[in-house]
Coordinates of C-alpha atoms in Angstrom, one line a residue:
X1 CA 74.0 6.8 -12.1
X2 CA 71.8 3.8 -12.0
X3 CA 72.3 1.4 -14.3
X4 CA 70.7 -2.7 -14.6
X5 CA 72.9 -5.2 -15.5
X6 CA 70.9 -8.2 -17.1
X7 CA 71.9 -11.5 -16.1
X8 CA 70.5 -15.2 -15.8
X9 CA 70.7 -17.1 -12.1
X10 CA 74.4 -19.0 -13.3
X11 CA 75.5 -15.4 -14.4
X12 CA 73.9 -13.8 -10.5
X13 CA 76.0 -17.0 -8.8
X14 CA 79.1 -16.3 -11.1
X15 CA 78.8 -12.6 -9.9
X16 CA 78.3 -13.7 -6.2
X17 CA 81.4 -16.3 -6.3
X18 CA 83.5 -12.9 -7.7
X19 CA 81.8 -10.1 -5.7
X20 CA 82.2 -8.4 -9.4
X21 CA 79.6 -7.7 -12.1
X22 CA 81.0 -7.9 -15.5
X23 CA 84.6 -7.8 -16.6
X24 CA 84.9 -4.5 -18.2
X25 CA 83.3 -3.3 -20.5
X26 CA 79.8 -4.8 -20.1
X27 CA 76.5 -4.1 -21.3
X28 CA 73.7 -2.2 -19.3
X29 CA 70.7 -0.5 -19.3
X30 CA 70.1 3.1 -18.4
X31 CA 68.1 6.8 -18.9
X32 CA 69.4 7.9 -21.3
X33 CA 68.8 10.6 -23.5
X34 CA 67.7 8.3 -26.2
X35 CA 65.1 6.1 -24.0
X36 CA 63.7 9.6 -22.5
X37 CA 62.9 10.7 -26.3
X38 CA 61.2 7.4 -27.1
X39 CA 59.1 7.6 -23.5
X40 CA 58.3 10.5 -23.9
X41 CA 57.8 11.3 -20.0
X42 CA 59.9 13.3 -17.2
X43 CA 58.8 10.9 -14.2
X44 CA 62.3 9.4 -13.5
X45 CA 60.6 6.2 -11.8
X46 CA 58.9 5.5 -15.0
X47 CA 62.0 5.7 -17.1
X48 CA 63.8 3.7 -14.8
X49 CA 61.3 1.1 -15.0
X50 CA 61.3 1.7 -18.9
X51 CA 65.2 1.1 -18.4
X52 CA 64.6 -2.0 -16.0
X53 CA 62.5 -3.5 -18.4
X54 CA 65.3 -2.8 -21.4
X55 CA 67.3 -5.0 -18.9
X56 CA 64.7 -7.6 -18.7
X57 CA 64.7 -8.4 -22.4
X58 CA 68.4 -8.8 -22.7
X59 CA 68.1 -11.2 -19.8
X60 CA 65.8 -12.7 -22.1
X61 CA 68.5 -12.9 -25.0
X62 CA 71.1 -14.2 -22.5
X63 CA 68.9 -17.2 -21.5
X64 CA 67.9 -18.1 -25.0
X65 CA 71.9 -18.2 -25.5
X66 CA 72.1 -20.7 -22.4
X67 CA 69.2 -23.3 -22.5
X68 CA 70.7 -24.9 -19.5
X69 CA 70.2 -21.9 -17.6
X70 CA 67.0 -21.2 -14.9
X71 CA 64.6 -20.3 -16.9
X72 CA 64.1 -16.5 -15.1
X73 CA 64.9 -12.8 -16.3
X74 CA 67.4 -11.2 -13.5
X75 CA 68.3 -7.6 -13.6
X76 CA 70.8 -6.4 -11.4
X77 CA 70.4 -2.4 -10.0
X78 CA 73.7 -1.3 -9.3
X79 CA 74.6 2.4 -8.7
X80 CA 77.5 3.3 -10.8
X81 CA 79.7 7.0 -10.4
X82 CA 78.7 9.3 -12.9
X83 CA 80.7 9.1 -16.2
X84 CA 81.2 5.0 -15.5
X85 CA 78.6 4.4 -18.3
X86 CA 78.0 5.7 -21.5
X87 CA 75.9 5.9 -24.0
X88 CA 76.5 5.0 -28.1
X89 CA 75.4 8.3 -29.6
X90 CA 75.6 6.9 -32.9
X91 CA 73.4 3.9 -31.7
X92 CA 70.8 6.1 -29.5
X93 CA 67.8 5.7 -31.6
X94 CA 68.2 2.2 -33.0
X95 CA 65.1 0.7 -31.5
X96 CA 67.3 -2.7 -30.1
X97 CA 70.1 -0.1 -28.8
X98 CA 66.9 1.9 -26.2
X99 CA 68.7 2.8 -23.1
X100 CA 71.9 0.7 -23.6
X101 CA 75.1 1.7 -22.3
X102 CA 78.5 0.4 -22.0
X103 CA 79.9 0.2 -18.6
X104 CA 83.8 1.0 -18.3
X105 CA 85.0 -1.3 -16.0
X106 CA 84.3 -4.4 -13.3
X107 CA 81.9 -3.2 -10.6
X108 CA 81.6 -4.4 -7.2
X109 CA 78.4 -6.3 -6.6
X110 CA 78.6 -4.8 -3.3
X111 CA 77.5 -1.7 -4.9
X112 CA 74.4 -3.2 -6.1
X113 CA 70.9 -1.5 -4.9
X114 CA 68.4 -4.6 -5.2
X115 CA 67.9 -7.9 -7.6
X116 CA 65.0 -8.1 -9.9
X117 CA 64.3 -11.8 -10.8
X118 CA 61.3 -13.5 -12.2
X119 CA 58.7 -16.0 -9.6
X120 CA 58.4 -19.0 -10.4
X121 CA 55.3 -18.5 -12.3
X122 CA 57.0 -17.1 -15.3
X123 CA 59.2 -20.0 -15.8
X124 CA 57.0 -21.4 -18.3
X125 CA 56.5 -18.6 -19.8
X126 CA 60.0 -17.3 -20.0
X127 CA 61.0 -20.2 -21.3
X128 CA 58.9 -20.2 -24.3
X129 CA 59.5 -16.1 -25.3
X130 CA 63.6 -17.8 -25.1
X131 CA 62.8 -20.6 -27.1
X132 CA 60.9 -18.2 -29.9
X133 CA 62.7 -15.0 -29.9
X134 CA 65.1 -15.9 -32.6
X135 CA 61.8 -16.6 -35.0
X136 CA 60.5 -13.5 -33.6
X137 CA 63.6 -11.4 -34.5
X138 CA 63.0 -12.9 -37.9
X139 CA 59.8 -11.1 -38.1
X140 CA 57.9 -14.4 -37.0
X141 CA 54.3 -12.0 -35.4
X142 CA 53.2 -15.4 -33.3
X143 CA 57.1 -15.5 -32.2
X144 CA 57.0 -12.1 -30.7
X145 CA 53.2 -12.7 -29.6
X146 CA 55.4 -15.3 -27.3
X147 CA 58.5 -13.5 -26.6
X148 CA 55.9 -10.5 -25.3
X149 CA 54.3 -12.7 -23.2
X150 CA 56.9 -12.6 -20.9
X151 CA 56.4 -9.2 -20.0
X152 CA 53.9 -10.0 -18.7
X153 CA 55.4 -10.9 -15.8
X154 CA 56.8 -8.4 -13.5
X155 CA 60.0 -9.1 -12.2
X156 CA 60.4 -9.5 -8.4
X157 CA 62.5 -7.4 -5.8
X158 CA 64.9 -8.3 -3.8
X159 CA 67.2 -7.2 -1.5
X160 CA 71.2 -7.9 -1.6
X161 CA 71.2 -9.7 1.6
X162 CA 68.7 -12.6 -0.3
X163 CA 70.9 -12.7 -3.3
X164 CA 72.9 -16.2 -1.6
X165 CA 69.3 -17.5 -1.7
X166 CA 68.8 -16.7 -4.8
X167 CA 71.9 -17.9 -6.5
X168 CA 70.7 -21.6 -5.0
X169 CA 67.9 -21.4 -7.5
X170 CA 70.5 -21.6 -10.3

């Protein structure tokens, strides 16, 4: 199963330093049952991008818990064995729970597919959607006019081999 781990660049470095993503039980983002009912579509790639993008906006919420972090979303795609994640049933359509599951234990980054992480042109961007998403989640409609601006972005592949290049942006 393909899950995406959301991260900031300190988190990516942290994971690097370990060779581990999360400690056990961690947050992720998935298909899930839940987020194919609220697409509404059977074309995997799109709700793997819907689940990607799930990722994104925690990424969001970690960085506007850690101002001193890079100001740029990172997802992590990691391949996880079937069973390793799970979903909350009881959370599956809350709106902030879309495609969330819980992770059962540490997982190698070695088993990491790619790195998604924002260019450098989102910074600015990024930074501001941080900076207003706890007015937004107060119901704040020029907040969240901000916080989605940083979707606007796409988020940029990499490979694993670039991820030491990418952990001396943090």
């Amino acid at each position: 199963m393909r899950v995406y781990v959301p991260l900031t660049l300190p988190g990516l470095a942290e994971a690097h330093k370990t060779g581990e993503l999360g400690s056990g039980p961690f947050v992720a983002y998935a298909v899930t049952p839940a987020l194919r009912e609220w697409y509404l579509s059977d074309d995997i790639e799109e709700l793997e991008y819907a689940a990607l993008s799930r990722a994104a906006q925690a990424s969001l919420r970690l960085l506007a818990a850690d101002p001193g972090a890079a100001r740029r979303r990172v997802v992590v795609a990691v391949d996880v064995p079937d069973g390793a994640a799970t979903a909350d049933p009881d959370r599956g359509l809350d709106p902030a729970a879309l495609g969330e599951v819980t992770v059962a234990g540490t997982v190698a980054l070695a088993k990491a597919a790619a790195v998604h992480v924002d260019a450098d042109d989102a910074e600015a961007d990024v930074a501001a959607a941080a900076q207003a998403l706890e007015a937004a989640d107060g119901g704040d409609d020029d907040a969240q006019f901000v916080v989605d601006g940083a979707d606007d972005h796409e988020l940029l592949w990499y490979a694993t081999q670039e991820i030491p290049n990418l952990v001396d942006l943090a």
